[in-house]
Amino acid sequence: MNKSIRVGADVGGTFTDVALQVINDEGRIELSTAKVLTDYSNPELAIVIGIEQAASQAGVALKDIGQVIHGTTLVTNSLIERRGADLAFITTEGFRDVIEMRAENRFEQYDLNLQLPSPLVARQHRFTVSERLAADGSVLLAPARSEMDELARRIVDAGYEAVAIGFMHSYANDTHERQMADAIKALKPELPVSLSSVVSPQMRELPRFNTVIANAYVQPQVADYLGRLVKCLKSRGVAAPVFMLHSGGGLITVQTASEQPVRLLESGPAGGAIYAADFARAYSLDSVLSFDMGGTTAKICLIEDGYPKTANSFEVARTYRFKKGSGMTLSTPVVEMVEIGAGGGSIASIDAMGRIQVGPRSAASEPGPACYQRGGQEPTVTDANLLLGRLDPDNFAGGALLLSAAASDGVVQQRLCEATGFSVEDAAFGVTEMVDENMANAARVHTVENGRDIEHFTMIAFGGGAPLHACRLCEKLNIGSLIIPPGAGVGSAIGFLKAPFSYEATRGLFQRLVDFDVSAVRDTIGNLEEEALSFVNQGAAGEKTTRSLTAFMRYSGQGWEIPVPLQDGAEASLNEQTIRQAFERAYRTLFGRTIDGLGIEITNWSLTISTELAAAEPVAQVTQGSAVNSFATREFFDAAQRARVSAREVTREQMRGGVMVEGPAVIVERETSTIVTSAYNAIGQADGSLLILRKGASA
């Protein structure tokens, strides 16, 4: 094995992307990529096929690969599709129905037929124990050993495949949860048992219970899949260690991922955010909007000061798929992003009022868009882009997949035109314009919710679909600067190769700031540091690390807290005055003001330990260039012009540093095509990126 040869593999809803990186003798990075259709029945086979293709391009033997990094949507899909373990949940007596009662908020206030997600564990599979802890961890009622032994016997005899345990206030004292787990393990040691005090030791019982249940629900399936993946790779000659990208944007071992699979919820999209953040640092951009559009969904993430915005909670399995508040809230570290059903495979339809709607259903890879000629019978965004001239039917995915414009025309005519009277071109334009407006609206809302002005951001776009739509999205958002990095079509897989080893440890510790107990906080931070280092050292022992400390705080009486970063966890920051100032800065950034006369509370602490990232090689933006020497011409439909335009067509290889092509233009490459609308120009950069600037504007 050669440690300078590494592979990133991202299994998406439509395509599996692979990026193979080789560091040559001069220290320069050489990249080979592959994009293959995802195999839903055996996703590990698509990974192996992609690795073989990328290795063949690079002239690398499979046995020489030194590291494989993987991200997957398996956990999210299992929760959405309810394909998990036969599960039992054990909780404190009196709290059996917490996960069904949910919180008091209604995401659709006036909808009398509101549909809420059903719990992962039905009531008859939820059990209780007579025990109780106070909020500070002191024992109010100790459980009887005989009661726990009897319950353990019932669960083992019932044949459950996994068990989740979540007691009230166990984040402050895990003794009772461990006693219950020991009783089960004494009868059946191989039965997977997840503890909320391990998976999510934070305040708030609803997200904590949801998180431990979700972890236990997918644990057997994920462990089986990862075992198959490692075995499949070895059978093909890849003996390299396999690491997983977790939702917070760092690497963990396969063993950790098998024990805490809930940390893999957003592993693929997190890779894309890391990819964009690397270019943000290289270009010294403080405010970046990351735009990742693949075959099934589009993801938007804010990147500030070179790092993606993160959160300690995430919502999954929404009954209204992309409506905030309609799903299960899980408390696990994630890169914060907004996701909408706007991928290349998103299906277009006509609603009851005769309007074109797109998504959230997707044709995915099976059967895929109609133009794939694999049995798809419904129009998709990819079909619309093909009909509008934005895709080359003979050069899609490097020519590996020939597209049929006739098939796209047929389904658009049948499903959209007959119901509306639109022409095929008008219907196709309506589909893409609806998708672009949905994405633009999501970006506006996301930036406003974070107290930001989107017009001052630079967009970095990647994924197979993003370069097709990014220019139009910038027009709608009034963004003047857009970067399409090299390898954009497989951006998330490349992002895996740029991720550090990291682990975020969290702990609930409620304190009022006026009663700040620095000794208790230091003890908590010490425990968090020990926990995080133990996981990081599994894959990166001896490497230099950095740490970041966050307190989750609120005004007394408020229902939710905000993250407050503290100065690298320095001891000097652990005092009432410094923490108060940090909270007020963070609160003012989000809401524009602070509130006088209210007390301040700390609910949870979070410590992230990460290996140091390699410094991004600085890139100076080239904003002027000489015109490209030669080009073909082709027509595509320019949405802003409401008409087809004659466009220059050039290859990505022609767009060397300092070479410019004036919009309208199409820049083609193996994994995707970049559409430059009439309002923009594209200039090649020294690192292989495309800088797309609005005409008459500077970077």
XYZ file of C-alpha atoms in Angstrom:
699
model
C 0.000 0.000 0.000
C 1.081 3.550 -0.756
C -0.154 6.234 1.648
C 0.128 8.853 -1.107
C -2.664 7.098 -3.044
C -6.103 7.751 -1.542
C -9.670 7.226 -2.737
C -12.902 9.054 -1.890
C -16.200 7.302 -2.692
C -19.604 9.012 -2.360
C -22.763 6.946 -2.807
C -25.572 9.290 -3.826
C -29.211 8.750 -4.704
C -28.471 8.579 -8.446
C -24.710 8.341 -9.001
C -21.782 6.913 -7.084
C -18.808 9.259 -7.416
C -15.194 8.198 -6.975
C -12.074 10.382 -6.804
C -8.584 8.843 -6.708
C -5.743 11.096 -5.607
C -2.050 10.421 -6.254
C 0.758 12.612 -4.943
C 3.546 12.390 -7.525
C 7.312 12.613 -6.987
C 7.217 16.419 -7.291
C 4.607 16.624 -4.526
C 1.818 17.619 -6.901
C -1.662 16.099 -6.648
C -2.962 14.147 -9.640
C -6.672 13.336 -9.653
C -8.649 10.670 -11.509
C -12.430 10.418 -11.213
C -15.321 8.134 -12.094
C -19.099 8.424 -11.985
C -21.273 5.294 -12.134
C -24.970 4.691 -11.500
C -25.733 3.744 -7.890
C -26.622 0.095 -7.354
C -29.415 0.128 -4.752
C -29.302 -3.602 -4.049
C -25.501 -3.745 -3.667
C -24.106 -0.218 -3.236
C -20.645 -1.576 -2.442
C -20.375 -2.976 -5.990
C -20.797 0.487 -7.538
C -17.984 1.729 -5.273
C -15.654 -1.042 -6.418
C -16.499 -0.480 -10.093
C -15.847 3.255 -9.700
C -12.515 2.629 -7.941
C -11.460 0.244 -10.681
C -12.286 2.826 -13.370
C -10.455 5.643 -11.574
C -7.444 3.415 -10.861
C -7.298 2.378 -14.517
C -7.258 6.043 -15.599
C -4.451 6.800 -13.166
C -2.448 3.670 -13.999
C -2.577 2.593 -10.349
C -2.775 -0.998 -9.110
C -5.600 -1.615 -6.646
C -3.198 -3.168 -4.144
C -1.264 0.119 -4.003
C -4.217 2.179 -2.731
C -3.346 3.348 0.780
C -6.663 4.683 2.097
C -10.361 4.599 1.196
C -12.738 7.280 2.524
C -16.440 6.693 2.138
C -19.654 8.654 2.598
C -23.121 7.211 2.210
C -26.827 8.057 2.355
C -27.619 4.606 3.760
C -28.527 5.886 7.238
C -30.802 8.668 5.980
C -32.492 6.375 3.465
C -33.068 3.673 6.097
C -34.801 6.168 8.379
C -36.915 7.645 5.581
C -37.916 4.255 4.150
C -38.284 2.603 7.600
C -35.898 -0.221 6.705
C -34.306 -0.735 10.102
C -34.016 -3.255 12.908
C -36.833 -4.772 14.927
C -36.271 -2.471 17.884
C -37.134 -2.149 21.577
C -36.889 1.142 23.468
C -36.481 1.357 27.254
C -37.129 4.604 29.103
C -38.098 6.033 32.485
C -41.570 5.188 33.768
C -43.983 7.958 32.776
C -42.042 8.952 29.637
C -43.006 6.094 27.335
C -44.837 8.383 24.900
C -42.384 11.304 24.670
C -41.332 10.394 21.127
C -44.972 10.269 20.001
C -46.125 13.429 21.799
C -43.243 15.352 20.180
C -42.879 19.106 20.809
C -45.671 21.672 20.951
C -44.847 23.463 17.693
C -46.909 23.018 14.518
C -45.070 23.521 11.245
C -48.416 24.170 9.474
C -50.470 26.122 12.001
C -53.824 26.004 10.213
C -53.687 22.528 8.644
C -56.307 20.431 10.431
C -55.100 17.275 8.664
C -51.485 17.678 9.689
C -49.457 14.488 9.230
C -46.670 13.941 11.742
C -43.975 11.291 11.365
C -44.828 8.096 13.196
C -42.237 7.026 15.799
C -39.604 4.493 14.769
C -40.725 2.353 17.713
C -44.429 1.527 18.081
C -45.923 1.831 21.574
C -46.062 -1.914 22.229
C -42.292 -2.067 21.773
C -41.572 0.727 24.259
C -40.842 -0.354 27.840
C -40.314 1.508 31.102
C -38.265 1.141 34.282
C -39.105 2.647 37.679
C -36.105 4.944 38.061
C -35.494 8.685 38.191
C -32.560 11.076 38.211
C -32.621 14.780 38.982
C -31.332 17.294 36.453
C -27.989 17.455 38.281
C -27.579 13.660 38.069
C -28.467 12.859 41.673
C -30.515 9.691 42.193
C -34.152 10.282 43.141
C -35.292 6.678 42.580
C -32.873 3.813 42.039
C -34.105 0.980 39.783
C -34.622 -2.442 41.323
C -32.233 -5.054 39.981
C -35.029 -7.606 39.800
C -37.127 -5.286 37.606
C -34.253 -4.738 35.167
C -33.464 -8.473 35.010
C -37.107 -9.323 34.315
C -37.345 -6.671 31.567
C -34.081 -7.853 30.024
C -35.473 -11.404 29.883
C -38.698 -10.199 28.166
C -36.710 -8.303 25.532
C -34.315 -11.167 24.790
C -37.159 -13.700 24.601
C -39.088 -11.422 22.206
C -36.230 -11.658 19.695
C -35.549 -7.963 19.159
C -32.635 -7.171 16.822
C -31.492 -4.046 18.696
C -32.262 -2.100 21.868
C -32.205 1.637 22.599
C -32.057 2.929 26.183
C -32.880 6.529 27.106
C -33.547 7.543 30.709
C -34.431 10.999 31.969
C -31.370 13.162 32.730
C -28.957 10.338 31.895
C -26.664 12.925 30.267
C -25.805 13.978 33.826
C -25.422 10.435 35.205
C -25.231 7.322 33.026
C -25.334 4.769 35.869
C -28.913 3.563 35.388
C -28.591 3.238 31.616
C -25.431 1.152 31.989
C -27.073 -1.070 34.606
C -29.944 -1.767 32.208
C -27.525 -2.475 29.358
C -25.505 -4.842 31.562
C -28.665 -6.794 32.416
C -29.392 -7.296 28.696
C -25.778 -8.117 27.786
C -25.633 -10.722 30.568
C -28.360 -12.671 28.743
C -27.371 -11.938 25.117
C -23.918 -10.313 24.704
C -24.176 -10.005 20.912
C -27.420 -7.962 20.969
C -26.676 -4.344 19.884
C -27.571 -1.876 22.656
C -27.398 1.917 22.218
C -27.307 4.288 25.208
C -28.479 7.905 24.982
C -25.729 8.861 27.453
C -23.190 7.699 24.849
C -24.864 8.627 21.559
C -26.289 12.018 22.620
C -25.473 13.081 26.216
C -27.320 16.407 25.964
C -30.315 18.123 27.527
C -33.775 17.792 25.923
C -35.286 14.342 26.131
C -37.138 14.385 22.783
C -34.122 14.803 20.464
C -31.993 12.647 22.780
C -34.503 9.788 22.701
C -34.987 10.180 18.932
C -31.230 10.062 18.410
C -30.558 6.912 20.415
C -33.551 5.200 18.782
C -32.340 6.160 15.292
C -28.852 4.914 16.134
C -30.111 1.534 17.327
C -32.583 1.294 14.434
C -29.898 1.445 11.724
C -26.961 -0.085 13.615
C -27.310 -3.723 12.469
C -27.848 -2.698 8.850
C -24.918 -0.257 8.776
C -22.584 -2.710 10.494
C -23.550 -5.358 7.935
C -23.063 -2.968 5.003
C -19.677 -1.732 6.175
C -18.558 -5.307 6.747
C -19.620 -6.214 3.197
C -17.846 -3.165 1.803
C -14.535 -3.974 3.477
C -14.820 -7.615 2.401
C -15.702 -6.662 -1.197
C -12.769 -4.266 -1.453
C -10.349 -6.894 -0.143
C -11.687 -9.472 -2.598
C -10.806 -7.092 -5.463
C -7.322 -6.408 -4.086
C -7.955 -3.202 -2.101
C -6.580 -3.987 1.369
C -6.383 -0.327 2.462
C -8.058 0.799 5.689
C -11.548 2.275 5.201
C -12.631 5.444 6.999
C -16.032 7.130 7.024
C -16.862 10.811 6.722
C -19.246 11.799 9.511
C -21.943 14.472 9.306
C -19.783 17.046 11.051
C -17.185 16.953 8.283
C -14.435 14.742 9.727
C -13.169 11.188 9.442
C -13.899 8.320 11.809
C -13.024 4.640 11.705
C -15.362 1.957 10.386
C -15.606 0.620 13.942
C -16.813 3.977 15.313
C -19.234 4.337 12.406
C -20.647 0.884 13.135
C -21.164 1.766 16.813
C -22.586 5.268 16.189
C -24.070 5.171 12.662
C -26.325 8.137 13.441
C -23.202 10.275 12.925
C -23.292 9.312 9.225
C -26.650 10.989 8.488
C -25.246 13.727 6.224
C -21.844 12.254 5.427
C -22.056 12.739 1.647
C -23.267 16.376 1.659
C -20.704 17.192 4.368
C -17.971 16.178 1.921
C -19.256 18.730 -0.551
C -19.144 21.485 2.070
C -15.522 20.572 2.881
C -14.695 20.675 -0.828
C -16.170 24.178 -1.171
C -14.516 25.376 2.054
C -11.095 24.363 0.748
C -11.537 26.621 -2.281
C -12.949 29.395 -0.110
C -9.694 29.379 1.895
C -7.555 29.180 -1.252
C -9.299 32.233 -2.721
C -9.399 34.078 0.648
C -13.191 34.334 0.502
C -14.880 35.106 3.824
C -18.502 34.698 2.676
C -19.336 31.752 0.426
C -22.582 30.042 -0.535
C -21.882 26.373 -1.251
C -24.283 24.953 -3.867
C -24.282 21.177 -4.367
C -26.766 19.752 -6.868
C -26.725 16.088 -7.745
C -29.208 13.644 -9.193
C -31.683 13.594 -6.302
C -31.360 16.747 -4.172
C -29.692 20.144 -3.969
C -27.851 21.295 -0.831
C -26.988 24.849 0.173
C -24.499 25.666 2.940
C -22.949 28.867 4.311
C -19.152 28.937 4.542
C -17.648 31.797 6.509
C -13.989 32.460 7.243
C -13.095 29.311 5.316
C -15.196 26.822 7.301
C -18.744 25.487 6.842
C -21.379 26.394 9.397
C -22.189 23.525 11.755
C -25.063 22.661 14.096
C -25.741 20.148 16.855
C -29.138 18.996 15.592
C -30.627 17.745 12.358
C -34.107 16.870 11.127
C -34.709 13.698 9.148
C -37.592 11.687 7.642
C -39.951 14.608 7.162
C -43.572 13.800 6.337
C -43.544 16.957 4.188
C -40.172 16.109 2.743
C -38.545 19.515 2.607
C -40.669 21.358 5.199
C -38.824 22.302 8.368
C -40.463 20.960 11.511
C -42.216 17.974 9.942
C -39.557 15.362 10.748
C -37.662 13.754 13.600
C -35.142 16.056 15.272
C -31.886 14.288 16.121
C -29.134 15.765 18.262
C -25.916 14.883 16.458
C -23.149 17.137 15.055
C -23.775 18.094 11.418
C -22.653 20.561 8.797
C -25.667 22.859 8.682
C -27.311 23.046 5.283
C -30.693 23.333 3.664
C -31.776 20.520 1.355
C -34.498 20.612 -1.289
C -35.827 18.137 -3.850
C -34.122 19.705 -6.832
C -31.803 17.166 -8.423
C -31.421 16.073 -12.010
C -33.787 13.180 -11.356
C -36.500 15.263 -9.659
C -39.840 14.484 -11.297
C -42.020 17.208 -12.838
C -45.809 17.036 -12.718
C -48.944 19.160 -13.051
C -50.832 19.937 -9.836
C -54.603 20.328 -9.338
C -54.401 24.003 -10.328
C -52.632 23.276 -13.615
C -49.212 24.459 -12.427
C -45.876 22.779 -13.055
C -44.407 21.308 -9.876
C -40.992 19.688 -9.474
C -40.092 17.101 -6.805
C -39.835 15.961 -4.146
C -40.139 12.562 -5.873
C -37.061 11.528 -7.815
C -36.444 9.018 -10.586
C -33.001 8.418 -8.992
C -30.872 5.860 -10.877
C -33.575 3.203 -11.060
C -35.235 3.774 -13.494
C -33.717 7.265 -13.866
C -34.857 10.090 -16.175
C -36.633 9.060 -19.364
C -33.646 10.122 -21.470
C -31.492 7.435 -19.771
C -33.596 4.838 -21.653
C -33.776 2.614 -18.583
C -37.564 2.538 -18.207
C -38.261 6.036 -16.841
C -41.778 7.189 -17.770
C -41.924 10.601 -16.079
C -40.296 13.926 -17.039
C -37.390 15.080 -14.896
C -35.071 18.070 -14.626
C -32.452 16.211 -16.680
C -35.006 15.638 -19.447
C -35.831 19.364 -19.424
C -32.161 20.376 -19.581
C -31.597 18.036 -22.513
C -34.550 19.497 -24.438
C -33.284 23.041 -23.755
C -29.899 22.246 -25.282
C -27.958 22.413 -22.037
C -26.801 18.791 -22.225
C -25.009 17.028 -25.069
C -26.804 13.685 -25.589
C -23.638 12.076 -26.998
C -21.263 13.279 -24.260
C -23.086 12.725 -20.982
C -20.936 11.244 -18.193
C -18.024 11.226 -20.610
C -20.063 9.380 -23.237
C -20.714 6.438 -20.900
C -24.463 7.074 -21.021
C -26.146 8.101 -24.286
C -29.208 10.278 -23.795
C -32.373 10.142 -25.891
C -33.938 13.522 -26.666
C -36.867 11.700 -28.286
C -37.645 9.903 -25.005
C -37.533 13.211 -23.105
C -39.767 14.860 -25.702
C -42.288 12.041 -25.404
C -42.719 12.133 -21.629
C -42.801 15.955 -21.491
C -45.444 15.982 -24.221
C -47.527 13.294 -22.512
C -47.228 14.340 -18.841
C -46.910 18.133 -19.083
C -48.003 19.508 -22.453
C -51.270 17.623 -22.879
C -52.531 18.874 -19.524
C -51.503 22.500 -20.011
C -51.351 23.216 -23.729
C -47.705 24.296 -23.411
C -45.211 23.636 -26.148
C -42.463 21.145 -25.283
C -39.915 23.961 -24.996
C -42.177 26.074 -22.762
C -42.855 23.090 -20.527
C -39.145 22.266 -20.268
C -38.386 25.911 -19.475
C -41.104 25.866 -16.817
C -39.511 22.827 -15.175
C -36.014 24.330 -14.966
C -37.312 27.743 -13.919
C -39.376 26.196 -11.124
C -36.338 24.273 -9.881
C -34.124 27.371 -10.022
C -36.667 29.490 -8.169
C -37.130 26.824 -5.488
C -33.367 26.725 -4.939
C -33.056 30.511 -4.941
C -35.846 30.847 -2.395
C -34.235 28.234 -0.138
C -30.915 30.105 -0.329
C -32.592 33.437 0.532
C -34.384 31.971 3.546
C -31.267 30.155 4.789
C -29.091 33.258 4.688
C -31.767 35.460 6.274
C -32.247 32.943 9.091
C -28.527 33.236 9.754
C -28.564 37.043 9.674
C -26.679 37.370 6.382
C -27.079 39.365 3.151
C -26.788 36.898 0.285
C -25.827 39.473 -2.356
C -22.380 39.831 -0.782
C -21.594 36.117 -1.055
C -19.591 34.260 -3.702
C -21.164 31.019 -4.883
C -19.090 27.843 -5.218
C -21.032 25.268 -7.242
C -20.367 21.558 -7.691
C -22.127 18.248 -8.195
C -23.253 16.916 -11.552
C -26.210 19.313 -11.822
C -24.967 22.516 -10.184
C -22.836 23.871 -13.072
C -25.922 23.643 -15.303
C -28.018 25.800 -12.965
C -25.551 27.961 -11.003
C -25.477 30.954 -13.366
C -29.262 31.210 -13.435
C -29.320 30.876 -9.649
C -26.830 33.747 -9.369
C -29.059 35.867 -11.595
C -32.004 35.276 -9.293
C -29.964 35.961 -6.128
C -28.115 38.974 -7.564
C -24.771 37.268 -6.910
C -22.010 38.588 -9.132
C -19.264 36.002 -8.601
C -19.357 32.222 -9.084
C -16.598 29.589 -8.914
C -16.816 26.139 -10.523
C -13.827 24.190 -9.129
C -12.043 21.443 -11.065
C -13.690 18.063 -10.654
C -16.957 19.775 -9.711
C -19.016 16.834 -10.963
C -17.608 14.627 -8.180
C -17.035 17.397 -5.640
C -18.216 15.522 -2.543
C -15.884 12.587 -3.239
C -12.950 15.002 -3.627
C -14.030 16.714 -0.412
C -13.608 13.413 1.437
C -9.903 13.538 0.576
C -9.577 16.977 2.167
C -11.316 16.098 5.449
C -9.435 15.890 8.757
C -9.832 13.206 11.378
C -12.173 14.769 13.908
C -14.674 13.996 16.622
C -17.155 16.252 18.375
C -17.952 15.302 21.964
C -20.961 16.884 23.657
C -22.270 16.994 27.210
C -25.254 18.562 28.927
C -24.341 20.798 31.890
C -26.995 23.325 32.843
C -25.800 26.490 34.596
C -27.072 30.013 35.021
C -24.296 32.373 34.071
C -24.552 34.305 37.333
C -23.814 31.012 39.135
C -21.026 30.007 36.741
C -19.034 27.107 38.232
C -15.676 27.135 36.458
C -14.509 23.983 38.241
C -17.475 21.944 36.991
C -16.987 23.320 33.471
C -13.292 22.435 33.451
C -14.087 18.895 34.604
C -16.661 18.567 31.819
C -14.247 19.906 29.190
C -11.569 17.503 30.428
C -13.957 14.570 29.972
C -14.944 15.811 26.510
C -11.298 16.141 25.501
C -10.511 12.620 26.669
C -13.483 11.205 24.753
C -12.748 13.102 21.527
C -9.024 12.256 21.558
C -9.749 8.558 22.044
C -11.696 8.523 18.766
C -9.323 10.758 16.798
C -6.317 8.672 17.857
C -7.897 5.558 16.350
C -7.094 6.896 12.905
C -4.544 9.675 13.449
C -2.508 8.908 16.544
C 0.401 11.298 17.024
C -0.778 13.926 14.543
C -1.091 17.574 15.509
C -4.609 18.534 16.503
C -6.696 21.635 17.024
C -9.698 22.027 19.279
C -12.771 24.230 19.265
C -15.089 24.777 22.206
C -18.742 25.806 21.922
C -21.255 26.647 24.637
C -24.964 26.439 23.821
C -26.682 29.373 25.512
C -29.971 31.247 25.770
C -31.757 33.956 27.689
C -33.738 32.668 30.664
C -37.250 31.796 29.550
C -36.337 31.179 25.918
C -37.184 27.814 24.396
C -34.021 27.279 22.389
C -30.323 28.036 22.609
C -27.729 29.285 20.135
C -24.146 28.070 19.622
C -21.516 30.393 21.094
C -17.932 29.697 19.961
C -15.297 30.380 22.598
C -11.679 31.241 21.882
C -10.259 27.801 21.050
C -11.266 26.603 24.478
C -8.612 28.720 26.107
C -8.694 28.728 29.896
C -8.812 32.532 29.861
C -12.239 32.383 28.169
C -13.782 30.345 31.001
C -15.144 33.213 33.077
C -18.505 34.885 33.343
C -17.573 38.169 31.649
C -15.886 36.635 28.608
C -18.674 34.116 28.053
C -21.343 36.821 28.414
C -19.587 38.975 25.800
C -19.297 36.009 23.425
C -22.994 35.198 23.839
C -24.064 38.784 23.175
C -21.910 38.932 20.023
C -23.422 35.710 18.703
C -26.969 36.768 19.622
C -26.571 40.184 18.000
C -25.241 38.578 14.811
C -28.315 36.373 14.528
C -31.051 38.755 15.699
C -29.590 42.248 15.343
C -29.933 43.105 19.037
C -29.532 41.818 22.572
C -32.141 41.816 25.372
C -31.531 43.804 28.528
C -32.579 42.602 31.957
C -32.746 38.867 31.256
C -30.522 36.220 32.791
C -28.344 33.993 30.612
C -28.147 30.193 30.778
C -25.750 27.541 29.459
C -27.331 24.188 28.559
C -24.760 22.083 26.681
C -21.039 22.069 25.923
C -19.337 20.804 22.781
C -15.639 20.175 22.112
C -14.304 19.244 18.688
C -10.799 17.880 18.278
C -9.498 17.715 14.724
C -6.227 16.987 12.985
C -4.716 20.080 11.422
C -5.744 20.801 7.858
C -3.033 21.338 5.300
C -2.854 25.004 4.385
C -4.733 25.732 1.183
C -2.409 26.906 -1.573
C -3.315 30.552 -2.213
C -4.852 31.379 -5.590
C -4.968 34.920 -6.939
C -8.177 35.610 -8.826
C -7.737 36.374 -12.518
C -10.576 38.673 -13.512
C -9.435 39.569 -17.036
C -8.291 37.255 -19.788
C -7.635 36.683 -23.453
C -10.454 35.213 -25.520
C -10.435 31.474 -26.134
C -8.773 30.648 -29.479
C -11.199 28.162 -30.948
C -14.701 27.022 -30.170
C -17.701 25.240 -31.605
C -21.184 26.727 -31.475
C -24.426 25.326 -30.183
C -27.766 26.685 -29.052
C -29.272 26.520 -25.596
C -32.264 28.175 -23.990
C -31.238 31.193 -21.894
C -33.873 31.663 -19.183
C -33.209 35.368 -18.636
C -33.493 36.040 -22.377
C -36.557 33.777 -22.690
C -35.105 32.501 -25.957
C -32.538 30.188 -27.477
C -29.141 31.791 -27.937
C -26.133 30.845 -30.010
C -23.412 29.885 -27.543
C -19.687 29.184 -27.718
C -18.848 25.595 -26.768
C -15.388 24.914 -25.344
C -13.807 22.129 -23.331
C -12.706 22.528 -19.739
C -9.126 21.802 -20.856
C -9.183 24.915 -23.060
C -10.009 27.121 -20.060
C -6.455 27.456 -18.790
C -5.455 30.252 -16.442
C -6.116 33.631 -18.080
C -8.357 32.277 -20.871
C -11.795 33.867 -21.100
C -15.011 32.901 -22.832
C -17.850 35.370 -23.082
C -21.373 34.252 -22.257
C -23.505 32.734 -23.557
C -21.217 29.698 -23.494
C -21.114 25.998 -22.628
C -17.989 24.544 -21.027
C -17.979 20.751 -21.279
C -16.079 18.157 -19.273
C -16.404 14.474 -18.427
C -18.669 14.693 -15.372
C -20.798 17.779 -16.141
C -21.291 20.902 -18.279
C -21.132 24.516 -17.146
C -23.753 26.852 -18.598
C -22.566 30.481 -18.779
C -25.597 32.669 -19.416
C -25.602 35.825 -21.514
C -25.090 38.025 -18.447
C -21.774 36.420 -17.383
C -18.232 35.720 -18.579
C -16.016 32.796 -17.540
C -12.276 33.138 -16.881
C -9.935 30.180 -16.314
C -7.922 30.266 -13.077
C -4.441 28.996 -12.251
C -5.786 26.074 -10.182
C -8.159 24.879 -12.931
C -11.244 26.571 -11.524
C -13.668 28.644 -13.555
C -14.393 32.123 -12.219
C -17.718 33.303 -13.641
C -18.319 37.032 -13.263
C -21.337 39.135 -14.072
C -20.550 41.394 -17.006
C -19.531 44.841 -15.836
C -18.773 43.611 -12.296
C -15.465 42.901 -10.594
C -14.731 40.010 -8.229
